[in-house]
Amino acid sequence: MSMLSWLCWRWMHQQSGAGMQLPRITRGAIWAMGCINLPSQLRQNKSYVLLWRRNQISISTTGRDIPPSEPDGPKIVNWTKVDQDVFTTNGSIQGWCNVDPTEAYAGKIKFKEECDCKYDGLWGRFCEVPVESVCINQCSGHGHCRGGFCQCDNGWYGADCSTPSVISSIRDWPSWLRPAWVDVPDSEKLINLNVVVAKKRPLIYIYDLPPKYNSLLLEGRHFKLECVNRIYDDNNATIWTEHLYGAQMAIYESLLASPHRTLNGEEADFFFVPVLDSCIITRADDAPHLSMQRHRGLRSSLTLEYYQNAYYHIVDQYPYWNRSSGRDHIWFFSWDEGACYAPKEIWNSMMLVHWGNTNTKHNHSTTAYWADNWDKISTQIRGIHPCFDPEKDLVLPAWKVPDANVLASKFWAWPREKRKTLFFFNGNLGPAYPHGRPEDSYSMGIRQKLAEEFGSSPNKDGKLGKQHAEDVTVTPVRSDNYHADIASSIFCGVLPGDGWSGRMEDSVLQGCIPVVIQDGIFLPYENVLNYDSFAVRISEDEIPNMIKILRGFNDTEINLKLANVQKIWQRFVYRDSILLEAERQKSAFGHVDDWAVEFLKLTEDDVTTTLIQVLHYKLYNDPWRKQVRHNKKFGLPNQCVVNTN
């Protein structure tokens, strides 16, 4: 079995039963996305085709392999050596596929089984079809997307080409930058009328960092689905991905296009620092532009260095950090253990994360993957801080693929009468089960404890959980109707994986009452929303009593929690980012797809709006702001205003 087959096979064994839904795409698209070198019997089952690499382990098909970075792991590409087989068409030698696509499709010539089109901006099995690449906001219609990097048109600049220069027409300015229109009543008496238009606060300044912190990381992707929330097919139609780290891209794009954005740092209330850490980590093992030489194979250490260098850059190039010691700055750490490995220099800032570990119980790295372990990072570099501080930080929901069919089904609104299952959890349950994660430390042992008590599927020894019940589902066997199964349940388990998992989002989006079992770890908005009104928290020590606790809720309590879940579920949807893409597609094609039609029906506050609301609250309630007087002047700097006198 080739290296690529080995990884795909291992990935499927680890992920079976995880309950993740793959995008609905054609067989041709599957070939175009990579991981095609599966045993032939598995290729026929589309549900097992790998569309992204959850473990983010590097693959070489070029014959330049060096020893693996973990025992029994795949080899890593040695980019310092020339690959003599790069042009070979010998099917017995791994290498790039350089054949005539027309002849290859017609079966006139032989080609490698390893051939696949993994690179962004290309489609077809042999990458013969050029398509749209993924760029930040697709360059806002004012530039060319070059594999992830925006090459801006004359008169425009910025990571997404959304910032006009003096030669740009004001008619082309983005809506967030255009001057407000003011209706003045008709009257001859109105002379020298002074009009003041209040801007929407909070005002957010987004640093225009060097491309190496964002755009070049997108450009350097080796697999088109890494660290993005969408790609484009051979018709340039949008294909949304299940990449859990897509939230980082979604928030970045939404803030860039937000009416709360300002180009004037002097009037800003907050400063957003856009470092795409998910793109760093996914390439840390093999990218020639990301050196691991000083980091002992630790991706966490490399990522820390990136954030640290971004800090040095903004301190050196901008005056804003020292005014508040960085307390009005915002950083996004999207990876499995969030800001656990944030450098000490930036810890005063607000951290946006998916992992809200306060370290009150689990005061160590909780990942089972050694390359992400942060325990080995020196405290002289990392400092001594928790992964999450609820007084200043915020846990954001993970990205979930925009599925028009699921949304149209309105699972979130299913009433109590349709929810026949008391408790539901479908996911990896660890080493006791076939194809389970082999590490005892996986999920900090929490999923394993749950399965030991309530497992509804036989483990390797053929045993069920000690307290298994007919209306309780705890299984690693992949559900064919994952969303409907959640919608058919009253309570749903929210347990960690390798750090955070997306089970809170799955529960809320399908209207199920979340049962949170992870001590000292905050979930999305938990320091903002009243979790007691719509969720249940059970301590890890109380797992054996879980079903007894859940059966103790009466009908009134259950119905109230279900009703409250229905009130907040849209706060777990990245609607703003999705509708930005809908606007781009409508501009390009004159119409919108089904997914856009469904999401246009949503009207309640989404993730981005919730974040803005939290920032607005912090603006007026953060204790440090009350101690520091800021004499801010709002509006354009004087040098940007035309003198009409």
XYZ file of C-alpha atoms in Angstrom:
645
model
C 0.000 0.000 0.000
C 1.398 3.427 -0.945
C 1.981 6.158 1.614
C -1.117 8.038 0.471
C -3.266 4.910 0.732
C -1.858 4.222 4.181
C -2.805 7.667 5.461
C -6.311 7.549 3.982
C -6.832 4.083 5.471
C -5.597 5.227 8.898
C -7.694 8.366 8.750
C -10.884 6.425 8.010
C -10.241 4.028 10.857
C -9.742 6.909 13.250
C -12.741 8.875 12.034
C -15.315 6.120 11.550
C -18.274 6.875 13.722
C -17.372 10.540 14.086
C -20.691 11.504 12.583
C -19.239 14.051 10.167
C -21.240 14.711 7.007
C -19.266 15.017 3.778
C -20.122 17.647 1.174
C -22.534 16.511 -1.522
C -20.373 16.566 -4.619
C -19.892 14.517 -7.724
C -17.584 11.574 -8.194
C -15.468 13.744 -10.488
C -15.059 16.269 -7.737
C -13.949 13.520 -5.386
C -11.139 12.565 -7.751
C -10.157 16.193 -7.995
C -9.830 16.668 -4.248
C -7.175 14.125 -3.471
C -6.774 10.871 -1.544
C -7.820 8.849 -4.568
C -5.280 6.093 -3.996
C -7.610 3.983 -1.880
C -8.175 0.258 -2.326
C -10.629 -0.154 -5.186
C -13.371 -1.587 -2.972
C -13.321 1.572 -0.836
C -13.425 3.944 -3.776
C -16.931 2.750 -4.540
C -18.145 3.982 -1.153
C -18.224 7.773 -1.390
C -18.937 8.151 2.307
C -15.426 6.880 3.023
C -13.574 9.080 0.581
C -11.220 11.444 2.375
C -11.919 15.065 1.474
C -9.598 16.592 3.996
C -6.854 15.393 6.339
C -8.052 15.754 9.915
C -4.666 14.733 11.323
C -2.836 17.161 9.039
C 0.073 14.744 8.482
C 2.320 15.446 5.525
C 2.476 13.171 2.514
C 5.150 12.755 -0.086
C 4.467 11.291 -3.512
C 7.680 12.652 -4.938
C 10.258 10.112 -3.866
C 12.100 12.622 -1.640
C 11.041 11.128 1.674
C 12.852 11.475 4.972
C 12.107 9.506 8.155
C 8.776 10.145 9.911
C 8.443 12.672 12.714
C 6.583 10.159 14.890
C 7.009 6.409 15.399
C 5.379 4.389 12.601
C 4.172 7.640 11.016
C 4.359 8.594 7.345
C 7.539 9.952 5.890
C 7.962 13.674 5.372
C 9.001 15.441 2.200
C 12.629 16.500 2.026
C 12.320 19.710 0.044
C 16.086 20.235 -0.098
C 16.686 17.418 -2.599
C 15.843 17.334 -6.277
C 13.228 14.739 -7.229
C 14.562 12.804 -10.200
C 11.173 11.152 -10.778
C 9.134 14.327 -11.040
C 8.479 13.788 -14.758
C 8.125 10.032 -14.731
C 5.030 8.266 -16.004
C 6.191 4.939 -14.636
C 3.284 3.659 -12.560
C 5.592 1.790 -10.190
C 7.381 4.975 -9.099
C 5.724 7.608 -6.977
C 5.943 11.060 -8.506
C 4.057 13.876 -10.180
C 1.623 13.019 -12.974
C 2.775 14.598 -16.216
C 0.608 13.139 -18.937
C -1.639 14.450 -21.665
C -5.091 14.612 -20.006
C -6.955 13.891 -23.260
C -4.958 10.733 -23.906
C -5.116 9.717 -20.251
C -8.910 10.049 -20.029
C -9.212 8.091 -23.271
C -7.107 5.299 -21.801
C -4.436 5.586 -24.475
C -1.544 5.923 -22.039
C -0.643 4.681 -18.594
C -0.532 7.014 -15.618
C 0.122 6.743 -11.931
C -2.599 5.674 -9.562
C -1.277 8.390 -7.246
C -2.368 11.115 -9.661
C -4.704 13.599 -8.035
C -5.344 17.312 -8.122
C -4.784 18.568 -4.628
C -3.816 22.154 -5.453
C -6.148 25.122 -5.253
C -7.052 26.868 -8.498
C -7.003 23.672 -10.551
C -9.590 20.990 -11.250
C -9.768 17.660 -12.992
C -7.816 14.537 -12.199
C -4.721 15.911 -13.876
C -5.213 19.551 -12.827
C -5.997 20.450 -16.411
C -8.922 22.789 -15.642
C -8.110 26.242 -14.193
C -10.680 27.435 -11.645
C -11.037 30.195 -9.075
C -8.630 29.948 -6.137
C -9.592 30.855 -2.575
C -8.474 34.308 -1.498
C -9.506 36.564 1.356
C -12.915 37.947 0.323
C -11.972 36.894 -3.220
C -10.060 40.181 -3.493
C -13.329 42.128 -3.107
C -13.762 42.360 -6.865
C -10.712 44.626 -7.126
C -7.929 42.177 -7.857
C -6.845 38.797 -9.127
C -6.705 35.814 -6.779
C -3.356 34.146 -7.357
C -3.604 30.839 -5.545
C -4.456 32.514 -2.233
C -2.686 35.869 -2.621
C -4.613 38.904 -3.875
C -2.873 40.792 -6.643
C -4.777 44.078 -6.371
C -5.875 46.273 -9.237
C -4.348 49.715 -9.556
C -5.894 51.980 -6.937
C -6.639 49.250 -4.401
C -4.621 47.585 -1.675
C -4.908 45.441 1.444
C -5.034 41.693 2.037
C -8.414 41.551 0.271
C -7.988 44.587 -2.042
C -10.820 46.358 -0.216
C -8.950 49.534 0.696
C -9.053 52.285 -1.934
C -6.270 54.695 -2.658
C -6.721 58.331 -3.632
C -7.084 57.431 -7.313
C -10.120 55.197 -6.701
C -13.572 56.564 -7.425
C -15.716 57.027 -4.328
C -18.518 55.260 -6.214
C -16.446 52.072 -6.065
C -15.678 52.282 -2.364
C -16.936 49.406 -0.211
C -20.135 50.076 1.723
C -18.360 50.053 5.089
C -16.152 52.964 3.986
C -18.580 55.164 2.077
C -19.616 58.436 3.740
C -23.059 58.339 5.282
C -25.921 60.038 3.483
C -27.807 62.653 5.482
C -31.298 63.857 4.583
C -31.505 67.623 5.044
C -35.016 69.175 4.956
C -35.726 71.766 2.288
C -35.337 75.202 3.809
C -33.681 78.401 2.727
C -32.816 79.130 6.355
C -30.365 76.258 6.632
C -27.006 77.982 6.288
C -23.661 76.533 7.433
C -25.458 73.485 8.814
C -23.088 71.308 10.853
C -24.046 67.664 10.491
C -22.512 64.985 12.709
C -23.025 61.355 11.731
C -22.362 58.905 14.532
C -20.348 55.886 13.451
C -21.257 52.406 14.588
C -19.219 51.428 17.605
C -17.222 49.506 18.437
C -14.811 50.554 15.726
C -12.287 47.888 14.749
C -8.946 48.520 13.096
C -7.587 45.515 11.195
C -3.830 45.395 10.834
C -2.583 45.029 7.284
C 0.135 42.535 8.204
C 2.798 41.324 5.797
C 1.414 38.531 3.581
C 3.437 35.826 5.342
C 0.937 35.904 8.209
C -2.136 35.272 6.049
C -2.187 35.487 2.230
C 1.047 33.602 1.607
C -0.087 30.901 4.013
C -3.155 30.424 1.830
C -0.981 30.476 -1.267
C 1.340 27.869 0.248
C -1.366 25.270 0.874
C -0.518 21.801 -0.419
C -4.091 20.598 -0.158
C -6.924 22.810 -1.359
C -9.226 22.124 1.580
C -6.744 23.086 4.290
C -7.645 26.067 6.514
C -10.416 27.415 4.254
C -14.187 27.139 4.379
C -14.807 26.882 0.637
C -13.310 25.959 -2.724
C -14.574 26.331 -6.298
C -15.522 23.642 -8.797
C -14.989 23.512 -12.563
C -17.879 25.965 -13.033
C -16.494 28.265 -10.311
C -19.497 27.443 -8.154
C -18.911 27.456 -4.394
C -18.295 24.168 -2.602
C -18.440 24.624 1.161
C -16.076 22.472 3.177
C -16.382 20.673 6.497
C -13.025 22.037 7.606
C -13.572 22.711 11.311
C -10.993 25.500 11.323
C -12.858 27.491 8.654
C -14.203 29.859 11.314
C -10.930 31.791 11.325
C -11.301 32.675 7.649
C -15.005 33.459 8.120
C -14.436 35.948 10.950
C -11.493 37.601 9.197
C -13.510 38.154 6.015
C -16.577 39.382 7.913
C -14.586 41.929 9.917
C -12.880 43.206 6.774
C -16.299 43.910 5.253
C -17.981 45.086 8.456
C -19.493 48.558 8.960
C -17.611 48.518 12.266
C -14.268 48.536 10.477
C -12.212 51.703 10.493
C -9.052 52.640 8.623
C -8.202 55.216 11.263
C -6.383 53.606 14.167
C -6.716 56.798 16.195
C -10.476 56.333 16.498
C -10.452 52.528 16.875
C -11.844 50.807 19.955
C -10.288 47.436 19.120
C -7.427 46.177 16.959
C -7.659 42.816 15.166
C -4.405 41.007 14.348
C -5.023 38.567 11.448
C -2.677 35.578 11.794
C -4.029 32.403 10.147
C -2.674 29.795 12.532
C -4.653 26.912 11.026
C -2.714 27.419 7.789
C 0.572 27.410 9.692
C -0.026 24.167 11.526
C -1.372 22.231 8.557
C 1.857 22.859 6.646
C 4.307 22.862 9.546
C 5.692 19.406 8.819
C 6.614 19.845 5.179
C 6.453 23.420 3.897
C 9.778 24.856 2.715
C 8.781 28.342 3.933
C 7.949 27.124 7.463
C 11.127 26.006 9.188
C 10.720 23.535 12.064
C 14.447 23.378 12.669
C 14.365 25.306 15.952
C 11.163 23.727 17.240
C 12.003 20.050 17.845
C 9.121 18.963 15.637
C 6.550 20.905 17.687
C 4.002 22.640 15.501
C 2.780 24.454 18.596
C 6.203 26.035 19.045
C 6.384 27.148 15.409
C 2.938 28.718 15.661
C 3.869 30.537 18.866
C 6.836 32.032 17.023
C 4.548 33.277 14.239
C 2.316 35.102 16.715
C 5.340 36.446 18.525
C 6.800 37.831 15.289
C 3.452 39.413 14.429
C 3.546 41.087 17.846
C 7.071 42.413 17.203
C 5.901 43.742 13.834
C 2.927 45.732 15.108
C 4.889 47.094 18.076
C 7.659 48.224 15.760
C 5.472 49.600 12.960
C 2.397 50.965 14.755
C 1.829 53.161 17.841
C -1.330 51.472 19.134
C -0.114 48.536 21.226
C 1.662 50.472 23.963
C -1.318 52.739 24.605
C -3.177 49.888 26.309
C -0.443 47.248 26.704
C -2.352 45.332 24.060
C -5.559 45.021 26.063
C -7.664 46.370 23.192
C -6.111 43.925 20.709
C -7.761 40.743 19.442
C -6.051 37.530 18.301
C -7.690 34.381 16.924
C -6.227 30.974 17.871
C -8.242 28.376 15.960
C -6.281 25.184 16.549
C -7.220 22.273 18.844
C -5.936 23.782 22.077
C -6.596 27.418 21.280
C -4.387 30.011 22.963
C -2.613 27.540 25.247
C 0.631 28.316 23.434
C 0.097 32.040 23.011
C 3.382 33.898 23.600
C 3.565 35.724 26.902
C 3.920 39.117 25.195
C 0.331 39.102 23.912
C -1.537 37.524 26.827
C -3.057 40.861 27.887
C -5.070 40.815 24.676
C -8.453 39.267 23.980
C -8.201 35.742 22.593
C -10.804 34.298 20.224
C -10.623 30.521 20.524
C -12.599 27.300 20.200
C -10.977 25.813 23.315
C -11.929 27.461 26.593
C -9.714 25.502 28.977
C -9.226 27.565 32.146
C -6.676 24.986 33.347
C -8.443 24.766 36.709
C -8.541 20.975 36.352
C -6.706 19.969 33.184
C -3.572 22.043 33.746
C -1.524 20.554 30.924
C -1.654 19.916 27.206
C -4.644 17.688 26.522
C -3.967 16.738 22.912
C -3.069 13.150 22.094
C -0.983 14.329 19.125
C 2.543 14.986 20.311
C 3.440 17.635 17.706
C 0.772 19.950 19.127
C 1.806 19.424 22.731
C 2.637 22.719 24.430
C 3.888 21.313 27.741
C 7.369 21.154 26.240
C 7.469 24.845 25.322
C 9.618 26.818 27.755
C 7.708 29.071 30.142
C 10.301 31.749 29.347
C 8.708 31.927 25.888
C 5.115 30.981 26.587
C 4.920 32.459 30.039
C 2.652 31.027 32.702
C -0.951 31.574 31.711
C -4.092 29.465 31.250
C -5.424 28.577 27.833
C -8.488 30.737 28.400
C -9.400 33.622 30.682
C -13.191 34.125 30.850
C -12.689 37.706 32.071
C -11.259 38.809 28.722
C -11.462 36.013 26.138
C -14.284 34.503 24.082
C -14.952 31.016 22.759
C -16.447 31.150 19.270
C -18.395 28.329 17.585
C -16.584 26.074 15.149
C -17.332 26.272 11.446
C -20.081 23.972 10.195
C -20.718 23.417 6.507
C -23.675 25.461 5.183
C -26.071 22.667 4.182
C -29.240 23.943 2.496
C -31.022 20.601 2.883
C -30.330 20.411 6.612
C -31.368 24.030 7.097
C -34.584 23.519 5.116
C -35.406 20.514 7.305
C -35.633 22.841 10.312
C -34.256 20.238 12.698
C -33.728 22.995 15.249
C -37.498 23.404 15.501
C -38.418 19.759 16.020
C -40.771 19.540 19.023
C -40.367 17.327 22.070
C -42.809 14.762 20.614
C -40.400 13.936 17.769
C -37.427 13.487 20.095
C -37.628 9.834 21.143
C -33.994 9.337 22.212
C -33.136 10.545 25.707
C -29.370 10.947 25.121
C -27.289 10.785 21.946
C -23.560 10.767 21.253
C -21.993 9.493 18.034
C -18.211 9.724 17.769
C -14.835 8.162 18.392
C -14.802 6.376 21.756
C -11.135 5.498 22.046
C -9.021 2.316 22.064
C -11.669 -0.060 23.473
C -13.585 0.073 20.186
C -12.734 -1.081 16.653
C -10.979 1.682 14.717
C -10.933 3.874 17.834
C -8.180 6.326 18.624
C -5.405 4.250 20.215
C -4.303 6.814 22.816
C -5.695 6.497 26.331
C -5.227 10.262 26.660
C -7.582 10.975 23.761
C -10.489 13.163 24.967
C -8.761 13.198 28.366
C -10.427 9.813 28.841
C -13.893 11.420 29.049
C -15.415 9.721 26.005
C -14.016 6.423 27.219
C -15.728 6.833 30.606
C -19.018 7.648 28.910
C -18.790 4.536 26.720
C -17.847 2.326 29.651
C -21.099 3.285 31.355
C -23.564 3.768 28.506
C -22.042 2.303 25.319
C -24.801 1.088 22.994
C -22.468 -0.663 20.534
C -20.226 -3.631 21.392
C -16.590 -2.844 22.111
C -13.686 -5.054 21.039
C -14.630 -7.524 23.777
C -18.223 -7.618 22.583
C -19.507 -5.802 25.658
C -22.016 -2.978 25.972
C -21.864 -0.231 28.563
C -22.642 -1.208 32.140
C -25.771 0.967 32.135
C -26.796 0.744 28.486
C -30.434 1.615 27.887
C -32.832 1.451 24.955
C -33.305 5.228 24.749
C -29.602 6.039 25.146
C -27.240 6.054 22.138
C -23.485 6.156 22.724
C -21.780 4.669 19.688
C -18.726 5.042 17.462
C -20.607 3.629 14.464
C -21.072 6.346 11.899
C -24.662 7.485 11.637
C -26.189 7.620 8.163
C -28.547 10.364 9.314
C -26.413 12.233 11.824
C -28.341 15.517 11.873
C -31.730 13.782 12.020
C -30.528 11.520 14.831
C -29.536 14.575 16.879
C -32.869 16.225 16.083
C -34.593 13.062 17.328
C -32.874 13.384 20.722
C -33.641 15.424 23.817
C -30.099 15.598 25.212
C -26.838 15.398 23.247
C -23.299 14.876 24.533
C -20.719 17.641 24.244
C -17.361 16.046 24.989
C -13.825 17.050 23.979
C -11.757 15.339 21.309
C -8.136 16.365 20.747
C -8.888 19.624 22.479
C -12.201 21.092 21.332
C -14.741 19.302 19.177
C -17.736 20.567 17.211
C -20.384 18.727 19.237
C -21.776 21.845 20.909
C -22.527 23.280 17.484
C -24.052 19.992 16.272
C -26.370 19.890 19.275
C -27.558 23.497 19.163
C -28.007 23.635 15.387
C -30.316 20.609 15.578
C -32.220 21.940 18.586
C -30.907 19.350 21.054
C -30.148 20.247 24.689
C -26.335 20.153 25.091
C -24.949 18.019 27.917
C -21.489 19.428 28.593
C -18.978 17.064 30.207
C -15.558 18.747 30.389
C -14.562 20.276 33.693
C -13.127 23.786 33.748
C -13.546 24.218 30.000
C -15.772 26.959 28.619
C -17.924 26.363 25.544
C -18.968 28.969 22.927
C -20.277 32.151 24.596
C -20.431 30.446 27.998
C -19.088 33.552 29.724
C -21.752 35.598 27.923
C -24.920 33.492 27.651
C -26.871 31.897 30.489
C -25.997 28.256 29.863
C -28.287 27.030 32.633
C -31.239 28.198 30.559
C -30.559 25.879 27.614
C -27.819 23.387 28.551
C -26.815 20.905 31.248
C -23.355 20.650 32.795
C -22.302 17.387 34.385
C -18.925 16.984 36.062
C -16.613 14.263 34.837
C -16.908 12.464 38.191
C -20.699 12.373 37.778
C -20.619 10.466 34.459
C -21.927 7.236 36.074
C -24.951 9.225 37.319
C -25.590 11.039 34.026
C -28.751 9.212 32.930
C -30.214 9.437 36.426
C -29.589 13.198 36.349
C -31.178 13.597 32.911
C -34.237 11.540 33.818
C -34.662 13.830 36.803
C -35.670 16.802 34.634
C -39.441 17.223 34.418
C -41.359 18.061 31.238
C -41.571 21.760 32.031
C -37.792 22.058 32.518
C -37.073 20.109 29.339
C -39.507 22.120 27.221
C -38.070 25.374 28.548
C -34.514 24.358 27.658
C -35.597 23.189 24.196
C -37.366 26.499 23.631
C -34.270 28.428 24.686
C -32.053 26.420 22.340
C -34.364 27.541 19.528
C -33.791 31.150 20.559
C -29.999 31.056 20.335
C -29.152 28.531 17.588
C -28.485 31.184 14.915
C -25.689 32.592 17.071
C -23.788 29.427 16.108
C -24.081 30.103 12.364
C -21.557 32.112 10.314
C -24.349 33.645 8.251
C -22.543 36.908 7.546
C -19.595 35.118 5.948
C -21.929 32.875 3.958
C -23.940 35.821 2.624
C -20.759 37.660 1.631
C -20.013 34.693 -0.607
C -23.600 34.749 -1.893
C -23.137 38.395 -2.918
C -19.927 37.513 -4.750
C -21.601 34.641 -6.607
C -24.599 36.784 -7.530
C -22.268 39.449 -8.886
C -20.425 36.841 -10.964
C -23.345 34.737 -12.210
C -26.446 36.867 -11.703
C -28.116 34.355 -9.372
C -27.577 32.561 -6.071
C -27.484 28.854 -5.242
C -29.908 26.974 -3.009
C -27.694 27.365 0.047
C -27.832 31.144 -0.302
C -31.615 31.132 -0.629
C -31.964 29.241 2.649
C -29.478 31.366 4.570
C -31.065 34.588 3.322
C -34.161 33.542 5.284
C -32.265 33.767 8.583
C -32.716 37.051 10.405
C -31.479 36.557 13.961
C -28.021 37.458 15.300
C -25.234 35.214 13.991
C -21.643 34.615 15.127
C -20.225 37.885 13.788
C -23.054 39.951 15.232
C -22.657 38.228 18.584
C -18.937 39.010 18.583
C -19.668 42.684 17.851
C -22.195 42.746 20.690
C -19.624 41.300 23.084
C -17.085 43.914 22.002
C -19.662 46.657 22.474
C -20.268 45.463 26.030
C -16.533 45.290 26.731
C -16.089 48.792 25.354
C -18.184 50.232 28.166
C -17.547 47.713 30.921
C -13.922 46.586 30.792
C -12.416 47.842 34.076
C -9.146 48.915 32.461
C -10.975 51.241 30.053
C -12.488 53.108 32.994
C -9.006 53.705 34.367
C -7.538 55.034 31.123
C -8.955 58.185 29.581
C -8.924 58.190 25.799
C -9.468 61.484 24.001
C -10.461 59.925 20.697
C -11.506 61.956 17.705
C -13.827 60.117 15.393
C -13.906 60.373 11.627
C -11.250 60.669 8.951
C -7.869 62.138 9.921
C -7.527 65.813 8.949
C -5.002 65.058 6.229
C -7.627 62.868 4.502
C -10.260 65.629 4.368
C -10.445 67.971 1.406
C -10.293 71.638 2.424
C -13.319 73.339 0.870
C -12.702 76.816 2.339
